[in-house]
Amino acid sequence: DFMMGPGICAGIALILINVDIRSVLQAGPRMLAAFGIGAVGTAVGAVAGALMLSASVGRETWKLGGQFTGTYTGAGVNFAALGMAFGTSADLFSAGIAADVIVTAIWMAACLATPVLLGRPGANANATSPPTEKTDGSKQMTLEHSLTSSGRPMTITDMSLLVVLPIGAVWSAGKLAELLPFLPGVLWLTTVVLVIAQIPAVKSVAGSALVGNYLLLSALVGNYLLLLYLASNGARSVIAIIIEVGPSVFLFAAITVAVHGVVIFGLGRLARIDLATLAVASQANVGGPATAMAIAAARGYNDRLLPGVAVGLMGLAVGNYAGFAIGGLVRGLLGF
């Protein structure tokens, strides 16, 4: 009961508190444009998949449409947040998570291969934003350190704030949802946390500040709560039902990501955005900031590493809003 409510809400808050809007704006116009094109592709893919598979998925198709929009705009935390808000059944939720994991892994391999298959991996390497780090050994060590360390030891004050902030955000969002019910509770929580995250005093907290544009201790704890939430859903699921709906749900996720891929690489190339930027931005959409960083590092796109992480964090911020919008649209189209 705790994980189905306050636990996952606190996890969402701890992850979103790392989103620094200023760092997102520094990602550069091409990376932002590529990310935006990818988000549109995800929305189109989710609507298409829902319309094609509503007969086999059932009356909760619109919920999965919203959840897949959220997770393939940002990351898995959006899938969990939207599933909690929609009240998705445990069986369908677990099937969706399984499909998401498989499709995300396949798409990561595709994004690694696409720049090689469609063009030279380093083509237009300087056409995006200026490099954020040099590639010599000392600079690379500094970059890697900045992505995993706040630069100073944590104190008891830091730790207490990392407890108070999410609890305060969850409480405030609950009160706002009661007073202004036109906006769902999860969207109030997302909005409250994003506002809190921009406060300078919050950014300075070791472990919560977005040092080096990446998630630190708050995101680690938040992801741990997210995993407990997923385990709780799994414990309430019936394997036979998951197996029954699994193929349709997997196809739903695959259609969403396939359409996303066609749109981002098709329209992206028409907009003269280089393949490296499109690959990193696509991973920021589908897998979130961590896989965007992995793609950039694996292919040596050092000048796209931090911009990719930044737009991945933006996906965390906007994914819930997009998921609610598309979920409502699909529900209306299907008449559920």
GROMACS .gro file of C-alpha atoms in nm:
model
  336
    1ASP     CA    1   0.000   0.000   0.000
    2PHE     CA    2   0.286   0.236   0.079
    3MET     CA    3   0.463   0.174  -0.252
    4MET     CA    4   0.140   0.215  -0.451
    5GLY     CA    5   0.100   0.569  -0.312
    6PRO     CA    6   0.346   0.774  -0.104
    7GLY     CA    7   0.645   0.555  -0.189
    8ILE     CA    8   0.635   0.598  -0.566
    9CYS     CA    9   0.535   0.965  -0.530
   10ALA     CA   10   0.847   1.027  -0.321
   11GLY     CA   11   1.054   0.839  -0.579
   12ILE     CA   12   0.914   1.055  -0.860
   13ALA     CA   13   0.994   1.370  -0.661
   14LEU     CA   14   1.352   1.259  -0.589
   15ILE     CA   15   1.418   1.190  -0.957
   16LEU     CA   16   1.254   1.506  -1.093
   17ILE     CA   17   1.429   1.731  -0.842
   18ASN     CA   18   1.742   1.692  -1.055
   19VAL     CA   19   1.590   1.872  -1.355
   20ASP     CA   20   1.762   2.207  -1.405
   21ILE     CA   21   1.576   2.399  -1.675
   22ARG     CA   22   1.876   2.624  -1.744
   23SER     CA   23   2.093   2.324  -1.830
   24VAL     CA   24   1.824   2.204  -2.072
   25LEU     CA   25   1.831   2.538  -2.253
   26GLN     CA   26   2.208   2.500  -2.290
   27ALA     CA   27   2.168   2.174  -2.485
   28GLY     CA   28   2.171   2.366  -2.812
   29PRO     CA   29   1.905   2.423  -3.080
   30ARG     CA   30   1.982   2.113  -3.285
   31MET     CA   31   1.967   1.874  -2.990
   32LEU     CA   32   1.648   2.040  -2.865
   33ALA     CA   33   1.494   2.024  -3.212
   34ALA     CA   34   1.587   1.657  -3.250
   35PHE     CA   35   1.440   1.577  -2.909
   36GLY     CA   36   1.119   1.762  -2.995
   37ILE     CA   37   1.082   1.576  -3.325
   38GLY     CA   38   1.134   1.249  -3.141
   39ALA     CA   39   0.868   1.336  -2.883
   40VAL     CA   40   0.619   1.407  -3.162
   41GLY     CA   41   0.709   1.074  -3.323
   42THR     CA   42   0.646   0.895  -2.994
   43ALA     CA   43   0.302   1.054  -2.958
   44VAL     CA   44   0.206   0.961  -3.314
   45GLY     CA   45   0.333   0.606  -3.261
   46ALA     CA   46   0.137   0.562  -2.938
   47VAL     CA   47  -0.186   0.679  -3.101
   48ALA     CA   48  -0.127   0.454  -3.403
   49GLY     CA   49  -0.049   0.152  -3.185
   50ALA     CA   50  -0.358   0.211  -2.970
   51LEU     CA   51  -0.590   0.235  -3.270
   52MET     CA   52  -0.442  -0.078  -3.426
   53LEU     CA   53  -0.440  -0.295  -3.113
   54SER     CA   54  -0.735  -0.178  -2.903
   55ALA     CA   55  -0.933  -0.496  -2.980
   56SER     CA   56  -0.658  -0.723  -2.843
   57VAL     CA   57  -0.535  -0.506  -2.554
   58GLY     CA   58  -0.881  -0.419  -2.423
   59ARG     CA   59  -1.046  -0.130  -2.244
   60GLU     CA   60  -0.720  -0.018  -2.083
   61THR     CA   61  -0.558   0.051  -2.420
   62TRP     CA   62  -0.576   0.427  -2.361
   63LYS     CA   63  -0.384   0.388  -2.037
   64LEU     CA   64  -0.098   0.207  -2.209
   65GLY     CA   65  -0.108   0.468  -2.487
   66GLY     CA   66  -0.045   0.740  -2.230
   67GLN     CA   67   0.217   0.536  -2.045
   68PHE     CA   68   0.413   0.450  -2.358
   69THR     CA   69   0.400   0.815  -2.462
   70GLY     CA   70   0.541   0.915  -2.124
   71THR     CA   71   0.815   0.654  -2.107
   72TYR     CA   72   0.926   0.707  -2.470
   73THR     CA   73   0.934   1.082  -2.420
   74GLY     CA   74   1.134   1.063  -2.099
   75ALA     CA   75   1.201   0.737  -1.914
   76GLY     CA   76   1.057   0.457  -1.701
   77VAL     CA   77   0.966   0.685  -1.412
   78ASN     CA   78   0.702   0.841  -1.638
   79PHE     CA   79   0.558   0.496  -1.712
   80ALA     CA   80   0.526   0.429  -1.339
   81ALA     CA   81   0.384   0.772  -1.256
   82LEU     CA   82   0.121   0.755  -1.529
   83GLY     CA   83   0.032   0.395  -1.443
   84MET     CA   84  -0.029   0.496  -1.083
   85ALA     CA   85  -0.240   0.794  -1.192
   86PHE     CA   86  -0.444   0.595  -1.446
   87GLY     CA   87  -0.494   0.299  -1.212
   88THR     CA   88  -0.359   0.052  -1.468
   89SER     CA   89  -0.421  -0.309  -1.366
   90ALA     CA   90  -0.119  -0.489  -1.220
   91ASP     CA   91  -0.117  -0.752  -1.497
   92LEU     CA   92  -0.121  -0.501  -1.782
   93PHE     CA   93   0.131  -0.283  -1.600
   94SER     CA   94   0.375  -0.573  -1.558
   95ALA     CA   95   0.333  -0.676  -1.921
   96GLY     CA   96   0.399  -0.315  -2.024
   97ILE     CA   97   0.717  -0.296  -1.816
   98ALA     CA   98   0.846  -0.621  -1.967
   99ALA     CA   99   0.774  -0.495  -2.319
  100ASP     CA  100   0.934  -0.159  -2.241
  101VAL     CA  101   1.258  -0.318  -2.118
  102ILE     CA  102   1.291  -0.538  -2.428
  103VAL     CA  103   1.201  -0.268  -2.681
  104THR     CA  104   1.430  -0.012  -2.514
  105ALA     CA  105   1.724  -0.255  -2.531
  106ILE     CA  106   1.655  -0.329  -2.899
  107TRP     CA  107   1.628   0.041  -2.980
  108MET     CA  108   1.954   0.116  -2.801
  109ALA     CA  109   2.129  -0.131  -3.032
  110ALA     CA  110   1.954   0.031  -3.330
  111CYS     CA  111   2.073   0.378  -3.226
  112LEU     CA  112   2.428   0.249  -3.198
  113ALA     CA  113   2.410   0.107  -3.550
  114THR     CA  114   2.208   0.375  -3.730
  115PRO     CA  115   2.483   0.641  -3.765
  116VAL     CA  116   2.708   0.374  -3.915
  117LEU     CA  117   2.445   0.226  -4.148
  118LEU     CA  118   2.304   0.556  -4.273
  119GLY     CA  119   2.619   0.764  -4.280
  120ARG     CA  120   2.961   0.828  -4.136
  121PRO     CA  121   2.951   0.810  -3.752
  122GLY     CA  122   3.132   1.139  -3.710
  123ALA     CA  123   2.958   1.322  -3.994
  124ASN     CA  124   2.880   1.684  -3.914
  125ALA     CA  125   3.039   1.633  -3.576
  126ASN     CA  126   3.085   2.005  -3.530
  127ALA     CA  127   2.744   2.102  -3.664
  128THR     CA  128   2.563   2.090  -3.332
  129SER     CA  129   2.688   2.268  -3.024
  130PRO     CA  130   3.046   2.344  -2.929
  131PRO     CA  131   3.226   2.068  -2.741
  132THR     CA  132   3.167   2.079  -2.368
  133GLU     CA  133   3.481   1.886  -2.280
  134LYS     CA  134   3.810   1.813  -2.444
  135THR     CA  135   3.889   1.451  -2.506
  136ASP     CA  136   4.232   1.433  -2.344
  137GLY     CA  137   4.267   1.208  -2.042
  138SER     CA  138   4.259   1.474  -1.771
  139LYS     CA  139   3.949   1.644  -1.910
  140GLN     CA  140   3.771   1.312  -1.955
  141MET     CA  141   3.841   1.220  -1.592
  142THR     CA  142   3.699   1.556  -1.485
  143LEU     CA  143   3.385   1.494  -1.691
  144GLU     CA  144   3.333   1.144  -1.553
  145HIS     CA  145   3.386   1.273  -1.198
  146SER     CA  146   3.135   1.554  -1.248
  147LEU     CA  147   2.872   1.305  -1.360
  148THR     CA  148   2.897   1.096  -1.045
  149SER     CA  149   3.001   1.329  -0.764
  150SER     CA  150   2.868   1.647  -0.609
  151GLY     CA  151   3.225   1.763  -0.550
  152ARG     CA  152   3.192   1.778  -0.171
  153PRO     CA  153   3.101   1.543   0.114
  154MET     CA  154   2.736   1.510   0.212
  155THR     CA  155   2.630   1.648   0.547
  156ILE     CA  156   2.342   1.564   0.780
  157THR     CA  157   2.173   1.882   0.655
  158ASP     CA  158   2.195   1.762   0.296
  159MET     CA  159   2.050   1.425   0.393
  160SER     CA  160   1.765   1.576   0.593
  161LEU     CA  161   1.673   1.806   0.304
  162LEU     CA  162   1.659   1.508   0.070
  163VAL     CA  163   1.396   1.365   0.307
  164VAL     CA  164   1.204   1.688   0.367
  165LEU     CA  165   1.187   1.804   0.002
  166PRO     CA  166   1.008   1.501  -0.147
  167ILE     CA  167   0.775   1.464   0.152
  168GLY     CA  168   0.689   1.834   0.132
  169ALA     CA  169   0.636   1.813  -0.244
  170VAL     CA  170   0.406   1.509  -0.214
  171TRP     CA  171   0.203   1.678   0.061
  172SER     CA  172   0.176   2.006  -0.131
  173ALA     CA  173   0.074   1.829  -0.451
  174GLY     CA  174  -0.195   1.636  -0.262
  175LYS     CA  175  -0.340   1.958  -0.118
  176LEU     CA  176  -0.335   2.128  -0.459
  177ALA     CA  177  -0.510   1.828  -0.615
  178GLU     CA  178  -0.784   1.857  -0.352
  179LEU     CA  179  -0.827   2.233  -0.401
  180LEU     CA  180  -0.785   2.234  -0.780
  181PRO     CA  181  -0.895   1.890  -0.904
  182PHE     CA  182  -0.893   1.993  -1.272
  183LEU     CA  183  -0.528   1.876  -1.281
  184PRO     CA  184  -0.442   1.517  -1.177
  185GLY     CA  185  -0.232   1.466  -0.864
  186VAL     CA  186   0.072   1.334  -1.053
  187LEU     CA  187   0.080   1.647  -1.272
  188TRP     CA  188   0.057   1.867  -0.962
  189LEU     CA  189   0.347   1.668  -0.814
  190THR     CA  190   0.550   1.708  -1.133
  191THR     CA  191   0.483   2.082  -1.140
  192VAL     CA  192   0.560   2.139  -0.771
  193VAL     CA  193   0.888   1.945  -0.789
  194LEU     CA  194   1.003   2.121  -1.107
  195VAL     CA  195   0.944   2.458  -0.939
  196ILE     CA  196   1.132   2.349  -0.627
  197ALA     CA  197   1.419   2.216  -0.839
  198GLN     CA  198   1.489   2.564  -0.979
  199ILE     CA  199   1.547   2.719  -0.633
  200PRO     CA  200   1.921   2.800  -0.594
  201ALA     CA  201   1.931   2.670  -0.237
  202VAL     CA  202   1.796   2.333  -0.353
  203LYS     CA  203   2.049   2.312  -0.636
  204SER     CA  204   2.332   2.363  -0.387
  205VAL     CA  205   2.239   2.057  -0.178
  206ALA     CA  206   2.502   1.786  -0.223
  207GLY     CA  207   2.336   1.486  -0.381
  208SER     CA  208   2.041   1.676  -0.522
  209ALA     CA  209   2.209   1.950  -0.722
  210LEU     CA  210   2.251   1.871  -1.090
  211VAL     CA  211   2.631   1.881  -1.084
  212GLY     CA  212   2.769   1.801  -1.427
  213ASN     CA  213   2.413   1.783  -1.560
  214TYR     CA  214   2.347   1.438  -1.423
  215LEU     CA  215   2.154   1.258  -1.153
  216LEU     CA  216   2.314   1.211  -0.811
  217LEU     CA  217   2.209   1.060  -0.479
  218SER     CA  218   1.849   1.181  -0.490
  219ALA     CA  219   1.798   1.004  -0.823
  220LEU     CA  220   1.966   0.691  -0.688
  221VAL     CA  221   1.721   0.674  -0.397
  222GLY     CA  222   1.433   0.772  -0.625
  223ASN     CA  223   1.514   0.491  -0.868
  224TYR     CA  224   1.535   0.248  -0.577
  225LEU     CA  225   1.180   0.345  -0.474
  226LEU     CA  226   1.075   0.309  -0.839
  227LEU     CA  227   1.214  -0.045  -0.851
  228LEU     CA  228   1.029  -0.134  -0.529
  229TYR     CA  229   0.711  -0.002  -0.691
  230LEU     CA  230   0.769  -0.221  -0.997
  231ALA     CA  231   0.830  -0.521  -0.771
  232SER     CA  232   0.508  -0.447  -0.582
  233ASN     CA  233   0.314  -0.445  -0.908
  234GLY     CA  234   0.480  -0.769  -1.012
  235ALA     CA  235   0.378  -0.931  -0.682
  236ARG     CA  236   0.014  -0.847  -0.754
  237SER     CA  237   0.023  -0.982  -1.110
  238VAL     CA  238  -0.099  -1.313  -1.248
  239ILE     CA  239   0.156  -1.473  -1.481
  240ALA     CA  240  -0.107  -1.640  -1.698
  241ILE     CA  241  -0.270  -1.305  -1.773
  242ILE     CA  242   0.067  -1.142  -1.847
  243ILE     CA  243   0.146  -1.420  -2.096
  244GLU     CA  244  -0.197  -1.378  -2.255
  245VAL     CA  245  -0.171  -1.001  -2.311
  246GLY     CA  246   0.206  -0.997  -2.352
  247PRO     CA  247   0.233  -1.029  -2.734
  248SER     CA  248  -0.017  -0.747  -2.795
  249VAL     CA  249   0.151  -0.520  -2.541
  250PHE     CA  250   0.495  -0.592  -2.687
  251LEU     CA  251   0.367  -0.511  -3.035
  252PHE     CA  252   0.212  -0.190  -2.897
  253ALA     CA  253   0.550  -0.080  -2.754
  254ALA     CA  254   0.730  -0.183  -3.073
  255ILE     CA  255   0.492   0.016  -3.296
  256THR     CA  256   0.531   0.323  -3.075
  257VAL     CA  257   0.911   0.314  -3.094
  258ALA     CA  258   0.918   0.219  -3.463
  259VAL     CA  259   0.706   0.520  -3.559
  260HIS     CA  260   0.921   0.734  -3.329
  261GLY     CA  261   1.229   0.612  -3.517
  262VAL     CA  262   1.084   0.681  -3.861
  263VAL     CA  263   0.979   1.033  -3.757
  264ILE     CA  264   1.297   1.138  -3.577
  265PHE     CA  265   1.540   1.006  -3.839
  266GLY     CA  266   1.317   1.095  -4.133
  267LEU     CA  267   1.216   1.448  -4.035
  268GLY     CA  268   1.549   1.501  -3.860
  269ARG     CA  269   1.745   1.439  -4.177
  270LEU     CA  270   1.503   1.660  -4.374
  271ALA     CA  271   1.580   1.931  -4.115
  272ARG     CA  272   1.952   1.869  -4.185
  273ILE     CA  273   2.029   1.747  -3.833
  274ASP     CA  274   2.327   1.511  -3.825
  275LEU     CA  275   2.282   1.141  -3.745
  276ALA     CA  276   2.490   1.150  -3.429
  277THR     CA  277   2.266   1.414  -3.272
  278LEU     CA  278   1.953   1.228  -3.383
  279ALA     CA  279   2.077   0.901  -3.231
  280VAL     CA  280   2.158   1.060  -2.895
  281ALA     CA  281   1.830   1.256  -2.889
  282SER     CA  282   1.632   0.942  -2.975
  283GLN     CA  283   1.789   0.758  -2.685
  284ALA     CA  284   1.710   1.054  -2.459
  285ASN     CA  285   1.346   1.006  -2.563
  286VAL     CA  286   1.325   0.628  -2.542
  287GLY     CA  287   1.568   0.542  -2.263
  288GLY     CA  288   1.620   0.865  -2.073
  289PRO     CA  289   1.937   1.051  -1.975
  290ALA     CA  290   2.135   0.741  -1.877
  291THR     CA  291   2.107   0.568  -2.216
  292ALA     CA  292   2.161   0.898  -2.400
  293MET     CA  293   2.490   0.930  -2.212
  294ALA     CA  294   2.574   0.565  -2.289
  295ILE     CA  295   2.519   0.612  -2.664
  296ALA     CA  296   2.723   0.933  -2.674
  297ALA     CA  297   3.009   0.778  -2.477
  298ALA     CA  298   3.010   0.451  -2.674
  299ARG     CA  299   3.028   0.631  -3.009
  300GLY     CA  300   3.270   0.900  -2.893
  301TYR     CA  301   3.023   1.187  -2.935
  302ASN     CA  302   3.177   1.379  -2.645
  303ASP     CA  303   3.031   1.712  -2.756
  304ARG     CA  304   2.681   1.561  -2.743
  305LEU     CA  305   2.713   1.383  -2.410
  306LEU     CA  306   2.598   1.657  -2.174
  307PRO     CA  307   2.340   1.802  -2.419
  308GLY     CA  308   2.196   1.451  -2.454
  309VAL     CA  309   2.172   1.411  -2.078
  310ALA     CA  310   2.011   1.756  -2.052
  311VAL     CA  311   1.732   1.679  -2.301
  312GLY     CA  312   1.687   1.340  -2.136
  313LEU     CA  313   1.614   1.523  -1.813
  314MET     CA  314   1.370   1.744  -2.002
  315GLY     CA  315   1.193   1.425  -2.107
  316LEU     CA  316   1.150   1.336  -1.741
  317ALA     CA  317   0.991   1.677  -1.691
  318VAL     CA  318   0.748   1.679  -1.986
  319GLY     CA  319   0.675   1.306  -2.018
  320ASN     CA  320   0.392   1.303  -1.764
  321TYR     CA  321   0.215   1.596  -1.929
  322ALA     CA  322   0.249   1.437  -2.273
  323GLY     CA  323   0.131   1.101  -2.143
  324PHE     CA  324  -0.185   1.247  -1.990
  325ALA     CA  325  -0.262   1.437  -2.310
  326ILE     CA  326  -0.219   1.136  -2.539
  327GLY     CA  327  -0.396   0.903  -2.297
  328GLY     CA  328  -0.697   1.135  -2.295
  329LEU     CA  329  -0.687   1.168  -2.674
  330VAL     CA  330  -0.678   0.790  -2.725
  331ARG     CA  331  -0.958   0.741  -2.474
  332GLY     CA  332  -1.172   0.985  -2.669
  333LEU     CA  333  -1.088   0.829  -3.004
  334LEU     CA  334  -1.171   0.479  -2.881
  335GLY     CA  335  -1.481   0.590  -2.690
  336PHE     CA  336  -1.377   0.427  -2.359
   0.00000   0.00000   0.00000
